[in-house]
Amino acid sequence: MDQQENSQSKLTLAQRARIERNRKRAEQLRNSRITKRSHEKDKGRSLESKVQRTAVEIDTGAGFFLEDTTGEVCSSSKVVHHDPPKIVHEPGPVIEVDNLLCEECEKEFLDSYLFKTFNFPVCDRCRDEEKHSLITKTDAKNEFLLKDEDFDKREPELKFILRKNPHNPRWGDMKLFLHLQVSTFIFLL
């Protein structure tokens, strides 16, 4: 302490005044920076940004509700109705339709049961229960003298449908083939 008092006593009055001015200026500058920071924080955050919004449920009319957190500020007792969002559908590309020709009536068709399940081009109007009958794999093997390898490994593979065995449901599923396809298949072997 004696050294500080000795150093202060060696300073002139002008130097002491200058030190005091610099100290006050530094103190003012520090105080202004602190207040400026607090104003900048409050300036960036308006009242709306300080309010926490609760999720507003919007009835879509499709059996579920959407939560909208960007909607208006409202009390919990009010229900806010928003307009449904505008949905813009762009038109799809134009695709040429490859219509199939029926083997019976030679007319074009887009879809039929025989084409979907067996890849056989006959429309539903020309489908005949007797002509387009189904045959089990066992009956086809007995009638056309085929083996299991003919059905499973030979090209072209025959399409089939699986049905429960009506004689005993505990037995395995029946594979039903289209009788016309099996009869044309034996000529390819």
PDB file of C-alpha atoms in Angstrom:
ATOM      1  CA  MET A   1       0.000   0.000   0.000  1.00  0.00           C
ATOM      2  CA  ASP A   2       2.825   2.312   0.664  1.00  0.00           C
ATOM      3  CA  GLN A   3       3.922   1.938  -2.917  1.00  0.00           C
ATOM      4  CA  GLN A   4       0.462   2.879  -4.261  1.00  0.00           C
ATOM      5  CA  GLU A   5       0.362   5.934  -2.054  1.00  0.00           C
ATOM      6  CA  ASN A   6       3.873   6.845  -3.126  1.00  0.00           C
ATOM      7  CA  SER A   7       2.970   6.385  -6.809  1.00  0.00           C
ATOM      8  CA  GLN A   8      -0.210   8.435  -6.410  1.00  0.00           C
ATOM      9  CA  SER A   9       1.642  11.168  -4.592  1.00  0.00           C
ATOM     10  CA  LYS A  10       4.129  11.399  -7.445  1.00  0.00           C
ATOM     11  CA  LEU A  11       1.290  12.065  -9.987  1.00  0.00           C
ATOM     12  CA  THR A  12       0.487  15.612 -10.816  1.00  0.00           C
ATOM     13  CA  LEU A  13      -2.997  17.044 -10.516  1.00  0.00           C
ATOM     14  CA  ALA A  14      -3.402  17.041 -14.324  1.00  0.00           C
ATOM     15  CA  GLN A  15      -2.538  13.360 -14.524  1.00  0.00           C
ATOM     16  CA  ARG A  16      -4.965  12.513 -11.737  1.00  0.00           C
ATOM     17  CA  ALA A  17      -7.756  14.435 -13.498  1.00  0.00           C
ATOM     18  CA  ARG A  18      -6.995  12.654 -16.765  1.00  0.00           C
ATOM     19  CA  ILE A  19      -7.116   9.228 -15.046  1.00  0.00           C
ATOM     20  CA  GLU A  20     -10.447  10.112 -13.442  1.00  0.00           C
ATOM     21  CA  ARG A  21     -11.935  11.210 -16.836  1.00  0.00           C
ATOM     22  CA  ASN A  22     -10.771   7.997 -18.530  1.00  0.00           C
ATOM     23  CA  ARG A  23     -12.234   5.885 -15.715  1.00  0.00           C
ATOM     24  CA  LYS A  24     -15.638   7.631 -15.968  1.00  0.00           C
ATOM     25  CA  ARG A  25     -15.652   7.354 -19.780  1.00  0.00           C
ATOM     26  CA  ALA A  26     -14.887   3.613 -19.601  1.00  0.00           C
ATOM     27  CA  GLU A  27     -17.628   3.160 -17.011  1.00  0.00           C
ATOM     28  CA  GLN A  28     -20.167   4.987 -19.216  1.00  0.00           C
ATOM     29  CA  LEU A  29     -19.129   2.989 -22.268  1.00  0.00           C
ATOM     30  CA  ARG A  30     -19.532  -0.302 -20.379  1.00  0.00           C
ATOM     31  CA  ASN A  31     -22.978   0.709 -19.067  1.00  0.00           C
ATOM     32  CA  SER A  32     -24.161   1.746 -22.541  1.00  0.00           C
ATOM     33  CA  ARG A  33     -23.097  -1.601 -24.022  1.00  0.00           C
ATOM     34  CA  ILE A  34     -25.009  -3.519 -21.350  1.00  0.00           C
ATOM     35  CA  THR A  35     -28.202  -1.517 -21.916  1.00  0.00           C
ATOM     36  CA  LYS A  36     -27.793  -1.722 -25.696  1.00  0.00           C
ATOM     37  CA  ARG A  37     -27.622  -5.534 -25.569  1.00  0.00           C
ATOM     38  CA  SER A  38     -30.774  -5.796 -23.489  1.00  0.00           C
ATOM     39  CA  HIS A  39     -32.621  -3.484 -25.927  1.00  0.00           C
ATOM     40  CA  GLU A  40     -31.468  -5.548 -28.921  1.00  0.00           C
ATOM     41  CA  LYS A  41     -32.750  -8.735 -27.326  1.00  0.00           C
ATOM     42  CA  ASP A  42     -36.146  -7.204 -26.661  1.00  0.00           C
ATOM     43  CA  LYS A  43     -36.216  -5.486 -30.064  1.00  0.00           C
ATOM     44  CA  GLY A  44     -35.887  -8.803 -31.945  1.00  0.00           C
ATOM     45  CA  ARG A  45     -38.593 -10.493 -29.919  1.00  0.00           C
ATOM     46  CA  SER A  46     -41.975  -8.959 -30.417  1.00  0.00           C
ATOM     47  CA  LEU A  47     -45.034  -9.794 -28.356  1.00  0.00           C
ATOM     48  CA  GLU A  48     -46.148 -12.501 -30.807  1.00  0.00           C
ATOM     49  CA  SER A  49     -42.827 -14.298 -30.603  1.00  0.00           C
ATOM     50  CA  LYS A  50     -42.966 -14.292 -26.807  1.00  0.00           C
ATOM     51  CA  VAL A  51     -46.446 -15.858 -26.724  1.00  0.00           C
ATOM     52  CA  GLN A  52     -46.449 -19.634 -26.894  1.00  0.00           C
ATOM     53  CA  ARG A  53     -49.217 -20.877 -29.098  1.00  0.00           C
ATOM     54  CA  THR A  54     -51.222 -23.940 -28.326  1.00  0.00           C
ATOM     55  CA  ALA A  55     -51.912 -26.317 -31.161  1.00  0.00           C
ATOM     56  CA  VAL A  56     -55.199 -25.544 -32.903  1.00  0.00           C
ATOM     57  CA  GLU A  57     -57.027 -28.588 -34.206  1.00  0.00           C
ATOM     58  CA  ILE A  58     -58.473 -28.216 -37.688  1.00  0.00           C
ATOM     59  CA  ASP A  59     -61.224 -30.565 -38.819  1.00  0.00           C
ATOM     60  CA  THR A  60     -60.228 -31.826 -42.266  1.00  0.00           C
ATOM     61  CA  GLY A  61     -63.561 -33.511 -42.884  1.00  0.00           C
ATOM     62  CA  ALA A  62     -61.718 -36.737 -43.708  1.00  0.00           C
ATOM     63  CA  GLY A  63     -61.932 -38.369 -40.311  1.00  0.00           C
ATOM     64  CA  PHE A  64     -58.925 -36.809 -38.608  1.00  0.00           C
ATOM     65  CA  PHE A  65     -57.739 -33.483 -37.194  1.00  0.00           C
ATOM     66  CA  LEU A  66     -54.653 -31.494 -38.173  1.00  0.00           C
ATOM     67  CA  GLU A  67     -52.702 -29.565 -35.565  1.00  0.00           C
ATOM     68  CA  ASP A  68     -51.904 -26.033 -36.730  1.00  0.00           C
ATOM     69  CA  THR A  69     -49.344 -24.180 -34.609  1.00  0.00           C
ATOM     70  CA  THR A  70     -49.048 -21.273 -37.043  1.00  0.00           C
ATOM     71  CA  GLY A  71     -52.685 -20.218 -36.763  1.00  0.00           C
ATOM     72  CA  GLU A  72     -54.143 -17.297 -34.909  1.00  0.00           C
ATOM     73  CA  VAL A  73     -53.677 -16.775 -31.182  1.00  0.00           C
ATOM     74  CA  CYS A  74     -56.917 -17.753 -29.516  1.00  0.00           C
ATOM     75  CA  SER A  75     -58.233 -18.725 -26.151  1.00  0.00           C
ATOM     76  CA  SER A  76     -58.941 -22.365 -25.442  1.00  0.00           C
ATOM     77  CA  SER A  77     -62.707 -21.788 -25.396  1.00  0.00           C
ATOM     78  CA  LYS A  78     -62.851 -20.514 -28.990  1.00  0.00           C
ATOM     79  CA  VAL A  79     -62.697 -22.734 -32.039  1.00  0.00           C
ATOM     80  CA  VAL A  80     -60.857 -21.233 -34.986  1.00  0.00           C
ATOM     81  CA  HIS A  81     -62.115 -22.307 -38.409  1.00  0.00           C
ATOM     82  CA  HIS A  82     -59.528 -22.178 -41.143  1.00  0.00           C
ATOM     83  CA  ASP A  83     -60.218 -22.511 -44.837  1.00  0.00           C
ATOM     84  CA  PRO A  84     -59.072 -25.869 -46.200  1.00  0.00           C
ATOM     85  CA  PRO A  85     -55.774 -25.648 -48.054  1.00  0.00           C
ATOM     86  CA  LYS A  86     -55.934 -25.260 -51.802  1.00  0.00           C
ATOM     87  CA  ILE A  87     -54.754 -28.423 -53.522  1.00  0.00           C
ATOM     88  CA  VAL A  88     -53.466 -28.073 -57.039  1.00  0.00           C
ATOM     89  CA  HIS A  89     -53.424 -31.225 -59.138  1.00  0.00           C
ATOM     90  CA  GLU A  90     -51.143 -31.233 -62.117  1.00  0.00           C
ATOM     91  CA  PRO A  91     -52.457 -33.200 -65.083  1.00  0.00           C
ATOM     92  CA  GLY A  92     -50.684 -36.491 -65.612  1.00  0.00           C
ATOM     93  CA  PRO A  93     -48.874 -37.438 -68.777  1.00  0.00           C
ATOM     94  CA  VAL A  94     -50.929 -38.724 -71.675  1.00  0.00           C
ATOM     95  CA  ILE A  95     -50.333 -42.439 -72.069  1.00  0.00           C
ATOM     96  CA  GLU A  96     -51.508 -44.426 -75.027  1.00  0.00           C
ATOM     97  CA  VAL A  97     -53.677 -47.314 -73.893  1.00  0.00           C
ATOM     98  CA  ASP A  98     -52.808 -50.721 -75.277  1.00  0.00           C
ATOM     99  CA  ASN A  99     -56.209 -52.315 -75.497  1.00  0.00           C
ATOM    100  CA  LEU A 100     -56.341 -56.076 -75.719  1.00  0.00           C
ATOM    101  CA  LEU A 101     -58.238 -57.958 -78.394  1.00  0.00           C
ATOM    102  CA  CYS A 102     -60.621 -60.662 -77.301  1.00  0.00           C
ATOM    103  CA  GLU A 103     -59.959 -64.033 -78.981  1.00  0.00           C
ATOM    104  CA  GLU A 104     -63.687 -64.785 -79.161  1.00  0.00           C
ATOM    105  CA  CYS A 105     -65.361 -61.576 -80.377  1.00  0.00           C
ATOM    106  CA  GLU A 106     -62.204 -59.733 -81.551  1.00  0.00           C
ATOM    107  CA  LYS A 107     -63.268 -56.530 -79.785  1.00  0.00           C
ATOM    108  CA  GLU A 108     -60.983 -54.397 -77.659  1.00  0.00           C
ATOM    109  CA  PHE A 109     -61.174 -54.645 -73.875  1.00  0.00           C
ATOM    110  CA  LEU A 110     -59.173 -53.179 -71.007  1.00  0.00           C
ATOM    111  CA  ASP A 111     -59.710 -55.624 -68.185  1.00  0.00           C
ATOM    112  CA  SER A 112     -61.099 -59.101 -67.631  1.00  0.00           C
ATOM    113  CA  TYR A 113     -60.970 -61.833 -65.003  1.00  0.00           C
ATOM    114  CA  LEU A 114     -59.341 -64.399 -67.299  1.00  0.00           C
ATOM    115  CA  PHE A 115     -56.668 -61.939 -68.379  1.00  0.00           C
ATOM    116  CA  LYS A 116     -55.866 -60.875 -64.805  1.00  0.00           C
ATOM    117  CA  THR A 117     -55.623 -64.363 -63.328  1.00  0.00           C
ATOM    118  CA  PHE A 118     -54.467 -66.552 -66.246  1.00  0.00           C
ATOM    119  CA  ASN A 119     -53.141 -64.019 -68.782  1.00  0.00           C
ATOM    120  CA  PHE A 120     -55.674 -65.351 -71.301  1.00  0.00           C
ATOM    121  CA  PRO A 121     -57.061 -62.636 -73.633  1.00  0.00           C
ATOM    122  CA  VAL A 122     -60.830 -63.156 -73.424  1.00  0.00           C
ATOM    123  CA  CYS A 123     -63.222 -60.409 -72.321  1.00  0.00           C
ATOM    124  CA  ASP A 124     -65.748 -60.954 -69.548  1.00  0.00           C
ATOM    125  CA  ARG A 125     -68.670 -60.837 -72.014  1.00  0.00           C
ATOM    126  CA  CYS A 126     -67.329 -63.835 -73.949  1.00  0.00           C
ATOM    127  CA  ARG A 127     -66.313 -65.851 -70.906  1.00  0.00           C
ATOM    128  CA  ASP A 128     -68.075 -69.212 -70.931  1.00  0.00           C
ATOM    129  CA  GLU A 129     -68.119 -71.541 -67.925  1.00  0.00           C
ATOM    130  CA  GLU A 130     -67.897 -74.701 -70.069  1.00  0.00           C
ATOM    131  CA  LYS A 131     -65.352 -73.491 -72.598  1.00  0.00           C
ATOM    132  CA  HIS A 132     -63.147 -71.682 -70.058  1.00  0.00           C
ATOM    133  CA  SER A 133     -63.415 -74.246 -67.285  1.00  0.00           C
ATOM    134  CA  LEU A 134     -60.831 -74.852 -64.603  1.00  0.00           C
ATOM    135  CA  ILE A 135     -58.967 -78.104 -64.047  1.00  0.00           C
ATOM    136  CA  THR A 136     -57.051 -79.254 -60.989  1.00  0.00           C
ATOM    137  CA  LYS A 137     -53.393 -80.152 -61.231  1.00  0.00           C
ATOM    138  CA  THR A 138     -54.111 -83.814 -60.431  1.00  0.00           C
ATOM    139  CA  ASP A 139     -56.799 -84.090 -63.125  1.00  0.00           C
ATOM    140  CA  ALA A 140     -54.514 -82.361 -65.656  1.00  0.00           C
ATOM    141  CA  LYS A 141     -51.698 -84.809 -64.876  1.00  0.00           C
ATOM    142  CA  ASN A 142     -54.064 -87.770 -65.361  1.00  0.00           C
ATOM    143  CA  GLU A 143     -55.818 -86.446 -68.478  1.00  0.00           C
ATOM    144  CA  PHE A 144     -52.787 -85.110 -70.365  1.00  0.00           C
ATOM    145  CA  LEU A 145     -50.157 -87.496 -68.905  1.00  0.00           C
ATOM    146  CA  LEU A 146     -48.047 -84.694 -67.474  1.00  0.00           C
ATOM    147  CA  LYS A 147     -45.593 -84.715 -64.576  1.00  0.00           C
ATOM    148  CA  ASP A 148     -45.021 -82.215 -61.771  1.00  0.00           C
ATOM    149  CA  GLU A 149     -41.861 -80.977 -63.526  1.00  0.00           C
ATOM    150  CA  ASP A 150     -43.945 -79.991 -66.547  1.00  0.00           C
ATOM    151  CA  PHE A 151     -46.019 -77.627 -64.424  1.00  0.00           C
ATOM    152  CA  ASP A 152     -43.210 -76.282 -62.269  1.00  0.00           C
ATOM    153  CA  LYS A 153     -40.103 -76.085 -64.440  1.00  0.00           C
ATOM    154  CA  ARG A 154     -41.113 -75.933 -68.106  1.00  0.00           C
ATOM    155  CA  GLU A 155     -41.544 -72.695 -69.998  1.00  0.00           C
ATOM    156  CA  PRO A 156     -43.987 -71.006 -70.428  1.00  0.00           C
ATOM    157  CA  GLU A 157     -45.157 -71.264 -66.832  1.00  0.00           C
ATOM    158  CA  LEU A 158     -48.859 -71.793 -66.445  1.00  0.00           C
ATOM    159  CA  LYS A 159     -50.718 -69.433 -64.140  1.00  0.00           C
ATOM    160  CA  PHE A 160     -53.039 -70.894 -61.533  1.00  0.00           C
ATOM    161  CA  ILE A 161     -55.262 -69.959 -58.622  1.00  0.00           C
ATOM    162  CA  LEU A 162     -55.238 -71.564 -55.185  1.00  0.00           C
ATOM    163  CA  ARG A 163     -58.488 -72.720 -53.594  1.00  0.00           C
ATOM    164  CA  LYS A 164     -59.263 -74.759 -50.487  1.00  0.00           C
ATOM    165  CA  ASN A 165     -59.932 -78.404 -51.179  1.00  0.00           C
ATOM    166  CA  PRO A 166     -63.717 -78.885 -50.905  1.00  0.00           C
ATOM    167  CA  HIS A 167     -63.408 -82.597 -50.026  1.00  0.00           C
ATOM    168  CA  ASN A 168     -61.378 -82.009 -46.880  1.00  0.00           C
ATOM    169  CA  PRO A 169     -60.262 -78.564 -45.694  1.00  0.00           C
ATOM    170  CA  ARG A 170     -57.293 -80.086 -43.819  1.00  0.00           C
ATOM    171  CA  TRP A 171     -55.728 -81.241 -47.064  1.00  0.00           C
ATOM    172  CA  GLY A 172     -53.547 -78.891 -49.052  1.00  0.00           C
ATOM    173  CA  ASP A 173     -54.818 -76.155 -51.337  1.00  0.00           C
ATOM    174  CA  MET A 174     -55.832 -77.063 -54.892  1.00  0.00           C
ATOM    175  CA  LYS A 175     -54.047 -75.526 -57.853  1.00  0.00           C
ATOM    176  CA  LEU A 176     -56.620 -74.720 -60.521  1.00  0.00           C
ATOM    177  CA  PHE A 177     -55.407 -74.179 -64.091  1.00  0.00           C
ATOM    178  CA  LEU A 178     -57.354 -72.979 -67.120  1.00  0.00           C
ATOM    179  CA  HIS A 179     -58.270 -76.065 -69.175  1.00  0.00           C
ATOM    180  CA  LEU A 180     -57.634 -74.343 -72.540  1.00  0.00           C
ATOM    181  CA  GLN A 181     -54.161 -73.246 -71.482  1.00  0.00           C
ATOM    182  CA  VAL A 182     -53.189 -76.739 -70.343  1.00  0.00           C
ATOM    183  CA  SER A 183     -54.403 -78.264 -73.622  1.00  0.00           C
ATOM    184  CA  THR A 184     -52.348 -75.768 -75.681  1.00  0.00           C
ATOM    185  CA  PHE A 185     -49.408 -76.240 -73.304  1.00  0.00           C
ATOM    186  CA  ILE A 186     -49.069 -79.951 -74.147  1.00  0.00           C
ATOM    187  CA  PHE A 187     -48.567 -79.116 -77.833  1.00  0.00           C
ATOM    188  CA  LEU A 188     -45.582 -76.928 -76.918  1.00  0.00           C
ATOM    189  CA  LEU A 189     -43.835 -79.824 -75.122  1.00  0.00           C
TER     190      LEU A 189
END
